[in-house]
Coordinates of C-alpha atoms and ligand atoms in Angstrom, one line a residue:
M113 CA 37.3 6.2 -1.3
I114 CA 33.8 6.2 -2.7
S115 CA 31.3 9.0 -2.9
L116 CA 27.6 8.9 -3.0
N117 CA 25.4 11.5 -4.5
I118 CA 21.6 11.4 -4.0
E119 CA 20.8 14.8 -5.5
K120 CA 18.9 13.2 -8.4
T121 CA 16.5 11.4 -6.1
L122 CA 15.4 14.7 -4.6
G123 CA 12.7 15.6 -7.1
F124 CA 11.0 12.4 -5.9
I125 CA 11.7 12.3 -2.2
S126 CA 12.8 15.1 0.1
K127 CA 16.2 15.5 1.7
E128 CA 14.3 16.3 4.9
N129 CA 12.6 12.9 4.8
V130 CA 15.9 11.1 4.1
F131 CA 17.6 12.9 7.0
A132 CA 14.6 12.0 9.2
Y133 CA 16.0 8.4 9.1
E134 CA 18.9 9.6 11.2
A135 CA 17.6 8.1 14.5
Q136 CA 16.6 4.8 12.8
V137 CA 20.0 4.5 11.3
K138 CA 21.7 5.2 14.6
A139 CA 19.5 2.5 16.2
A140 CA 20.4 0.1 13.5
Q141 CA 24.1 0.9 13.8
E142 CA 24.0 0.4 17.6
A143 CA 22.1 -2.9 17.2
L144 CA 24.8 -4.1 14.8
E145 CA 27.7 -2.9 17.1
N146 CA 26.2 -4.3 20.3
G147 CA 24.7 -7.4 18.7
T148 CA 21.3 -6.7 20.0
G149 CA 19.3 -6.9 16.7
K150 CA 17.8 -9.8 14.8
G151 CA 20.2 -12.4 13.5
N152 CA 22.9 -11.2 15.9
D153 CA 24.8 -14.5 15.7
F154 CA 25.8 -13.6 12.1
L155 CA 27.7 -10.3 12.7
G156 CA 31.2 -11.6 12.1
W157 CA 31.5 -9.6 8.9
L158 CA 31.0 -6.2 10.7
H159 CA 34.6 -5.8 11.8
L160 CA 36.1 -8.5 9.7
P161 CA 38.3 -6.3 7.5
S162 CA 40.1 -4.7 10.4
S163 CA 40.5 -8.1 12.2
I164 CA 42.3 -9.8 9.3
T165 CA 45.9 -10.5 10.3
K166 CA 49.1 -10.5 8.3
E167 CA 49.6 -14.2 9.2
H168 CA 46.2 -15.1 7.8
L169 CA 46.9 -13.3 4.6
A170 CA 50.4 -15.0 4.4
D171 CA 48.8 -18.4 4.8
L172 CA 46.3 -17.7 2.0
K173 CA 49.1 -16.4 -0.2
A174 CA 51.2 -19.5 0.4
T175 CA 48.3 -21.8 -0.6
A176 CA 47.5 -19.6 -3.6
Q177 CA 51.2 -19.9 -4.7
T178 CA 51.0 -23.7 -4.5
L179 CA 48.0 -23.7 -6.8
R180 CA 49.6 -21.1 -9.1
D181 CA 52.7 -23.2 -9.3
N182 CA 50.9 -26.5 -10.0
C183 CA 47.8 -25.6 -12.1
E184 CA 47.0 -24.1 -15.5
V185 CA 43.3 -24.0 -14.4
V186 CA 41.7 -23.7 -11.0
V187 CA 38.0 -24.5 -10.7
V188 CA 36.1 -22.7 -8.0
A189 CA 33.2 -24.9 -6.9
G190 CA 30.6 -23.0 -5.0
I191 CA 27.2 -21.3 -5.3
G192 CA 25.7 -18.1 -4.0
G193 CA 27.8 -16.5 -1.3
S194 CA 30.4 -19.2 -1.9
Y195 CA 31.2 -18.1 -5.4
L196 CA 29.8 -14.7 -6.3
G197 CA 32.2 -12.6 -4.2
A198 CA 35.3 -14.2 -5.8
R199 CA 33.9 -13.9 -9.2
A200 CA 32.8 -10.3 -8.7
V201 CA 36.3 -9.3 -7.7
I202 CA 38.2 -11.4 -10.2
E203 CA 36.1 -10.2 -13.2
A204 CA 36.3 -6.6 -12.1
L205 CA 40.1 -6.7 -12.0
S206 CA 40.9 -9.1 -14.8
N207 CA 41.7 -8.4 -18.4
S208 CA 38.5 -9.1 -20.3
F209 CA 40.3 -11.5 -22.6
T210 CA 42.6 -13.2 -20.2
W211 CA 41.6 -16.7 -21.0
L212 CA 42.4 -16.2 -24.7
Q213 CA 45.9 -15.0 -24.0
D214 CA 48.7 -17.4 -24.8
K215 CA 51.1 -16.1 -22.2
K216 CA 49.3 -16.5 -18.9
T217 CA 50.5 -15.0 -15.7
A218 CA 48.0 -16.8 -13.5
P219 CA 45.9 -20.0 -13.7
V220 CA 42.6 -19.5 -15.6
I221 CA 39.8 -19.4 -13.0
L222 CA 36.7 -21.3 -14.0
Y223 CA 33.5 -21.9 -12.0
A224 CA 31.3 -24.9 -11.2
G225 CA 28.8 -25.9 -8.7
H226 CA 26.6 -22.9 -9.3
N227 CA 24.2 -24.7 -11.7
I228 CA 23.1 -28.2 -12.4
G229 CA 23.6 -28.0 -16.2
E230 CA 24.6 -31.4 -17.5
D231 CA 26.0 -29.8 -20.7
Y232 CA 27.9 -27.2 -18.7
L233 CA 29.5 -29.9 -16.5
Y234 CA 30.2 -32.2 -19.4
E235 CA 31.9 -29.4 -21.4
L236 CA 33.9 -28.3 -18.4
T237 CA 35.1 -31.8 -17.7
E238 CA 36.0 -32.2 -21.4
Y239 CA 37.9 -29.0 -21.4
L240 CA 39.8 -30.0 -18.3
K241 CA 40.9 -33.4 -19.8
D242 CA 44.3 -32.3 -20.9
K243 CA 44.8 -29.6 -18.3
K244 CA 46.7 -29.5 -15.1
F245 CA 43.9 -28.3 -12.9
G246 CA 43.1 -27.8 -9.2
V247 CA 39.8 -27.3 -7.4
I248 CA 38.6 -25.1 -4.5
N249 CA 35.6 -26.7 -2.9
I250 CA 33.7 -23.9 -1.2
S251 CA 30.6 -24.5 0.9
K252 CA 29.7 -23.1 4.3
S253 CA 27.2 -25.7 5.1
G254 CA 29.3 -28.3 3.2
T255 CA 26.1 -30.0 2.0
T256 CA 24.9 -27.8 -0.9
T257 CA 23.8 -30.2 -3.7
E258 CA 24.9 -28.1 -6.7
T259 CA 28.4 -27.7 -5.3
A260 CA 28.7 -31.3 -3.9
L261 CA 27.7 -32.7 -7.3
A262 CA 30.2 -30.7 -9.2
F263 CA 32.9 -31.5 -6.6
R264 CA 32.3 -35.2 -6.8
L265 CA 33.0 -35.1 -10.6
L266 CA 36.0 -32.8 -10.3
K267 CA 37.6 -34.6 -7.4
K268 CA 37.5 -37.9 -9.3
Q269 CA 38.8 -36.4 -12.5
C270 CA 41.6 -34.6 -10.7
E271 CA 42.7 -37.8 -9.0
D272 CA 42.4 -39.8 -12.2
Q273 CA 44.4 -37.3 -14.2
R274 CA 47.0 -36.1 -11.7
G275 CA 47.2 -39.0 -9.2
K276 CA 46.1 -39.0 -5.5
E277 CA 49.2 -37.3 -4.2
M278 CA 49.1 -34.3 -6.6
A279 CA 45.3 -34.1 -6.2
K280 CA 45.9 -33.7 -2.5
K281 CA 48.1 -30.7 -3.2
V282 CA 45.8 -28.9 -5.6
I283 CA 42.5 -29.5 -4.0
V284 CA 41.6 -27.1 -1.2
A285 CA 38.4 -27.0 0.9
I286 CA 36.8 -23.8 2.4
T287 CA 34.1 -24.8 4.7
D288 CA 32.8 -25.0 8.3
A289 CA 35.3 -25.8 11.1
K290 CA 33.5 -29.0 12.1
K291 CA 30.2 -29.7 10.3
G292 CA 29.3 -30.9 6.8
A293 CA 30.4 -33.3 4.2
A294 CA 33.0 -31.0 2.7
R295 CA 34.7 -30.9 6.1
V296 CA 34.7 -34.7 6.5
T297 CA 36.1 -35.1 3.0
A298 CA 38.8 -32.5 3.5
D299 CA 39.9 -34.1 6.8
N300 CA 39.8 -37.7 5.5
E301 CA 41.7 -36.8 2.3
G302 CA 44.2 -34.5 4.0
Y303 CA 43.3 -31.4 1.9
K304 CA 44.5 -28.0 2.9
S305 CA 41.5 -26.3 4.3
F306 CA 40.3 -22.9 5.4
I307 CA 37.4 -22.2 7.8
I308 CA 34.4 -20.0 7.1
P309 CA 33.6 -18.5 10.5
D310 CA 30.3 -19.5 12.0
N311 CA 29.2 -15.9 12.4
V312 CA 29.8 -14.9 8.8
G313 CA 26.9 -15.8 6.4
G314 CA 27.7 -16.8 2.8
R315 CA 26.7 -13.5 1.2
F316 CA 28.9 -11.6 3.6
S317 CA 31.9 -13.9 3.2
V318 CA 33.9 -12.4 0.4
L319 CA 36.6 -11.1 2.7
T320 CA 37.1 -14.6 4.3
P321 CA 39.1 -17.3 2.4
V322 CA 35.9 -17.9 0.4
G323 CA 36.8 -14.8 -1.7
L324 CA 40.4 -14.2 -0.8
L325 CA 41.9 -17.5 -1.9
P326 CA 40.5 -17.5 -5.4
I327 CA 41.3 -13.8 -5.8
A328 CA 44.9 -14.4 -4.7
I329 CA 45.2 -17.4 -7.1
A330 CA 44.0 -15.1 -9.9
G331 CA 46.9 -12.9 -9.2
F332 CA 45.3 -10.0 -7.3
D333 CA 46.6 -8.2 -4.3
I334 CA 44.4 -9.3 -1.3
E335 CA 46.2 -7.0 1.1
K336 CA 45.1 -4.0 -0.9
L337 CA 41.6 -5.4 -1.2
V338 CA 41.4 -5.8 2.5
A339 CA 43.0 -2.4 3.0
G340 CA 40.2 -0.9 0.9
A341 CA 37.6 -2.6 3.1
V342 CA 39.3 -1.4 6.3
G343 CA 39.2 2.2 5.0
M344 CA 35.5 1.8 4.3
E345 CA 34.9 0.3 7.8
K346 CA 36.2 3.6 9.1
T347 CA 34.3 5.8 6.6
C348 CA 31.0 4.1 7.4
G349 CA 31.7 3.6 11.1
K350 CA 29.0 4.1 13.7
D351 CA 30.5 7.4 15.0
V352 CA 30.7 9.1 11.6
P353 CA 27.9 11.7 11.5
F354 CA 24.9 10.7 9.4
A355 CA 25.4 13.3 6.7
E356 CA 29.0 12.2 6.2
N357 CA 28.4 8.4 6.2
P358 CA 27.6 7.1 2.7
A359 CA 26.3 3.8 4.0
A360 CA 23.8 5.6 6.3
I361 CA 22.6 7.9 3.5
Y362 CA 22.3 5.0 1.0
A363 CA 20.3 2.9 3.5
A364 CA 18.1 5.8 4.4
T365 CA 17.5 6.9 0.8
R366 CA 16.6 3.4 -0.5
N367 CA 14.1 2.9 2.4
E368 CA 12.5 6.3 1.7
L369 CA 12.2 5.5 -2.0
Y370 CA 10.7 2.1 -1.1
K371 CA 8.1 3.9 1.1
N372 CA 7.2 6.1 -1.8
G373 CA 6.4 3.1 -4.1
K374 CA 9.8 2.5 -5.6
K375 CA 9.8 -1.2 -5.2
I376 CA 12.7 -2.1 -7.5
E377 CA 16.3 -0.9 -7.3
I378 CA 18.3 -1.3 -10.5
L379 CA 22.1 -1.3 -10.0
V380 CA 23.6 0.2 -13.1
N381 CA 27.2 0.0 -14.3
Y382 CA 28.9 1.4 -17.4
N383 CA 31.7 -1.1 -17.4
P384 CA 31.1 -4.8 -18.3
K385 CA 33.7 -5.9 -15.8
L386 CA 31.2 -4.9 -13.0
H387 CA 28.6 -7.4 -14.1
Y388 CA 29.4 -9.9 -11.3
V389 CA 29.6 -7.1 -8.7
S390 CA 26.0 -6.6 -9.5
E391 CA 25.3 -10.4 -9.3
W392 CA 27.0 -10.4 -5.9
W393 CA 25.0 -7.3 -4.8
K394 CA 21.7 -8.9 -5.9
Q395 CA 22.3 -11.9 -3.6
L396 CA 23.4 -9.6 -0.8
Y397 CA 20.3 -7.4 -0.9
G398 CA 17.8 -10.0 -2.2
E399 CA 18.5 -12.6 0.5
S400 CA 18.9 -10.0 3.2
E401 CA 15.7 -8.0 2.7
G402 CA 13.3 -10.1 0.7
K403 CA 11.2 -11.7 3.4
E404 CA 8.0 -11.2 5.5
N405 CA 6.4 -10.2 2.2
K406 CA 8.5 -7.1 1.8
G407 CA 11.8 -5.9 0.5
I408 CA 13.1 -3.9 -2.5
F409 CA 13.6 -6.2 -5.6
P410 CA 17.3 -5.9 -6.5
A411 CA 17.8 -5.9 -10.3
A412 CA 20.8 -5.0 -12.4
V413 CA 21.7 -3.8 -15.9
D414 CA 25.0 -3.3 -17.8
F415 CA 25.0 -0.1 -19.7
S416 CA 25.3 1.0 -22.4
T417 CA 24.7 -2.6 -23.5
D418 CA 21.3 -2.9 -21.9
L419 CA 20.2 0.6 -22.9
H420 CA 19.5 -1.1 -26.2
S421 CA 17.2 -3.7 -24.6
M422 CA 16.0 -2.7 -21.1
G423 CA 16.4 1.1 -21.8
Q424 CA 12.9 1.4 -23.1
W425 CA 11.3 -0.2 -20.0
I426 CA 13.4 2.0 -17.7
Q427 CA 12.6 5.2 -19.6
E428 CA 8.8 4.6 -20.0
G429 CA 7.6 1.5 -18.1
E430 CA 5.8 1.3 -14.8
R431 CA 7.2 4.0 -12.4
T432 CA 8.1 1.6 -9.6
I433 CA 11.9 1.7 -10.1
Y434 CA 14.9 3.7 -9.1
E435 CA 18.5 3.4 -10.2
T436 CA 21.8 3.3 -8.3
V437 CA 24.7 3.9 -10.7
I438 CA 28.2 2.7 -10.0
S439 CA 30.5 5.1 -11.9
V440 CA 34.2 4.4 -12.3
E441 CA 36.2 7.6 -12.3
K442 CA 39.3 6.5 -14.2
T443 CA 40.0 3.8 -16.7
Q444 CA 43.0 1.5 -16.4
H445 CA 44.0 2.0 -20.0
S446 CA 43.8 4.8 -22.6
L447 CA 42.3 4.5 -26.1
Q448 CA 41.4 7.4 -28.3
V449 CA 39.0 7.5 -31.2
P450 CA 41.0 7.7 -34.5
S451 CA 40.2 10.3 -37.1
D452 CA 39.1 9.0 -40.5
E453 CA 39.5 10.9 -43.7
A454 CA 36.4 9.6 -45.4
N455 CA 34.3 9.9 -42.2
L456 CA 31.7 7.6 -43.7
D457 CA 30.4 6.8 -40.2
G458 CA 30.2 10.5 -39.3
L459 CA 32.2 10.0 -36.1
N460 CA 35.0 12.5 -36.8
F461 CA 33.4 14.7 -34.1
L462 CA 34.7 12.2 -31.7
A463 CA 38.2 12.0 -33.1
G464 CA 40.9 12.4 -30.5
K465 CA 38.5 11.8 -27.6
H466 CA 39.0 9.0 -25.2
V467 CA 36.5 6.2 -25.4
D468 CA 35.7 6.8 -21.7
E469 CA 34.7 10.4 -22.5
V470 CA 32.0 9.0 -24.8
N471 CA 31.0 6.5 -22.0
K472 CA 30.8 9.3 -19.4
M473 CA 28.5 11.3 -21.7
A474 CA 26.3 8.2 -22.2
E475 CA 26.2 8.0 -18.5
L476 CA 25.3 11.6 -17.9
G477 CA 22.8 11.7 -20.7
T478 CA 21.1 8.6 -19.5
Q479 CA 20.9 9.8 -15.9
L480 CA 19.2 13.0 -17.0
A481 CA 16.9 11.2 -19.4
H482 CA 15.9 8.6 -16.7
V483 CA 15.3 11.3 -14.1
D484 CA 13.1 13.2 -16.7
G485 CA 11.3 9.9 -17.3
G486 CA 10.5 9.6 -13.5
V487 CA 13.3 7.4 -12.3
P488 CA 15.1 8.6 -9.2
N489 CA 18.9 8.2 -9.5
M490 CA 21.7 7.7 -7.0
R491 CA 25.3 7.7 -8.0
I492 CA 28.2 6.0 -6.4
V493 CA 31.6 7.0 -7.7
I494 CA 34.6 4.8 -7.2
P495 CA 38.1 6.0 -8.2
A496 CA 39.1 3.1 -10.4
L497 CA 38.8 -0.7 -10.9
N498 CA 41.5 -1.7 -8.6
E499 CA 41.8 -3.8 -5.4
E500 CA 41.4 -0.9 -3.0
S501 CA 38.3 0.6 -4.6
I502 CA 36.6 -2.8 -5.0
G503 CA 37.4 -3.8 -1.4
G504 CA 35.8 -0.5 -0.2
L505 CA 32.8 -0.9 -2.5
L506 CA 32.0 -4.4 -1.2
Y507 CA 32.2 -3.4 2.4
F508 CA 30.1 -0.3 1.7
F509 CA 27.3 -2.5 0.4
E510 CA 27.6 -4.9 3.3
I511 CA 27.3 -2.3 6.0
A512 CA 24.6 -0.4 4.2
C513 CA 22.7 -3.7 3.8
G514 CA 22.9 -4.4 7.6
I515 CA 21.6 -0.9 8.3
S516 CA 18.9 -1.0 5.6
G517 CA 17.6 -4.4 6.7
Y518 CA 17.2 -3.3 10.3
I519 CA 15.4 -0.1 9.1
L520 CA 13.1 -2.4 7.1
G521 CA 12.5 -4.4 10.3
V522 CA 13.6 -7.8 9.0
N523 CA 16.4 -10.2 10.0
P524 CA 18.9 -9.4 7.3
F525 CA 21.1 -12.4 8.1
N526 CA 18.9 -15.4 7.5
Q527 CA 17.4 -16.9 4.3
P528 CA 14.7 -19.3 5.4
G529 CA 12.9 -19.0 2.0
V530 CA 15.7 -20.7 0.2
E531 CA 14.9 -24.1 1.7
A532 CA 11.5 -24.5 0.0
Y533 CA 12.9 -25.5 -3.4
K534 CA 15.5 -27.8 -1.8
K535 CA 12.9 -29.7 0.2
N536 CA 10.8 -30.3 -3.0
M537 CA 13.8 -31.2 -5.1
F538 CA 15.0 -33.8 -2.5
A539 CA 11.4 -35.2 -2.2
L540 CA 11.2 -35.5 -6.0
L541 CA 14.6 -37.2 -6.1
N542 CA 13.7 -39.6 -3.3
K543 CA 16.5 -38.6 -1.0
P544 CA 16.6 -40.9 2.0
G545 CA 14.9 -39.2 5.0
Y546 CA 12.4 -37.5 2.7
E547 CA 9.9 -40.5 2.4
E548 CA 6.9 -38.6 3.7
E549 CA 7.6 -35.5 1.6
S550 CA 8.2 -37.7 -1.5
K551 CA 4.7 -39.3 -1.1
A552 CA 3.1 -35.9 -0.6
I553 CA 4.7 -34.3 -3.6
Q554 CA 4.0 -37.2 -5.9
A555 CA 0.3 -36.9 -5.0
R556 CA 0.4 -33.3 -6.3
L557 CA 1.8 -34.2 -9.7
Ligands
G6P629 O1 28.1 -22.1 1.2 P1 26.9 -23.0 1.1 O2 26.5 -23.6 2.4 O3 27.1 -24.1 0.0 O4 25.7 -22.2 0.5 C1 25.7 -21.5 -0.7 C2 24.5 -20.6 -0.9 O5 23.3 -21.4 -0.9 C3 22.3 -21.3 0.0 O6 21.2 -22.1 -0.3 C4 21.9 -19.9 0.4 O7 20.8 -19.4 -0.2 C5 23.0 -18.9 0.1 O8 22.9 -17.9 1.1 C6 24.4 -19.5 0.2 O9 25.4 -18.6 0.0

């Protein structure tokens, strides 16, 4: 369960005006349910959690086991929605130093295909030279350049190092049922493959094999993750009254803040393990709402780290921001501040306190300071960093995003703007079929 508190936005906007969105929220929920809104061919995520079968999870777990049995390292090749969800969950649930531990209980998960860094790819392939590694090639379109390029390198290396037969066992494809180069390669090579449903867009695909397979390989309980999302599907269902539906309130509040000049939402965490949840959230909201020259700009900070860098701007910069804080109620481990006889650092007033008590006071103190500085604050509380909470949080953000996008009046399920850079890049690289564009772009240089 998660809870949402908007009290600290109410000095800036009124509760009355937030609740005035009730009818718009209802209309958005109905458009989502009935498939009558913009982008209605991409609503497969809406009831995805409750439609996941035991058989599907068993199939994923069996494949995960094959990779766990045969690999020290698994490289997840994907970009955007084809990697951020897996990384968000894995980093939220993993020990922060897992790759440095000698005794590993699961393969180390590494990522590729999310950049075109020559040094990054060189160093990755160097590291993998003496490793038993596997690859998950994830791409909905099956044609994304970044991912395809990394996969070309990794496939060859895996086959060279481990032989064709073993490579076939430890390379898995997650892609479209029929279209795209990744599908053709998987079918030709005989890789185990999973399908990304047509009606689930990349940024909403974390609960498909795109997220579930890497998460299972990393050793986390995908049944509990899905159960958390199923719970949230109910909590945020269309028939839950507006005042009790956290997704409805979140969507309404952010739209009201936006209307009042708050153009930037900063997602705040107080736990470094949530960094990639923020990255996932940025794609979800950025690609869904940033179009037709409108949309809140989704930004993120990790506190208290960034209080020592971005804290100044947030406290006293242009007043066009608001914050949404993700607060984790309970830590997984316990660590108390020791007492020190000399007390040279003057920290004995903290002796005996749990580190998290200090963190929570940093959180509270920051919230009050930022509100005083003119920054409306929302607070989302999750019980702990475990599968259930994270599964719930991800679905909460998805459903709220669908509602929020419809309130804004855009199609939250397309991303036409992403194509512009690709077209130029292909023209500059003289990709066959881009002859006209190549000529035109050369003339501009
Ligand atoms: O899964 P893929 O087809 O490779 O796409 C990966 C990502 O890149 C695209 O350009 C889109 O902007 C994203 O929405 C998508 O998640």
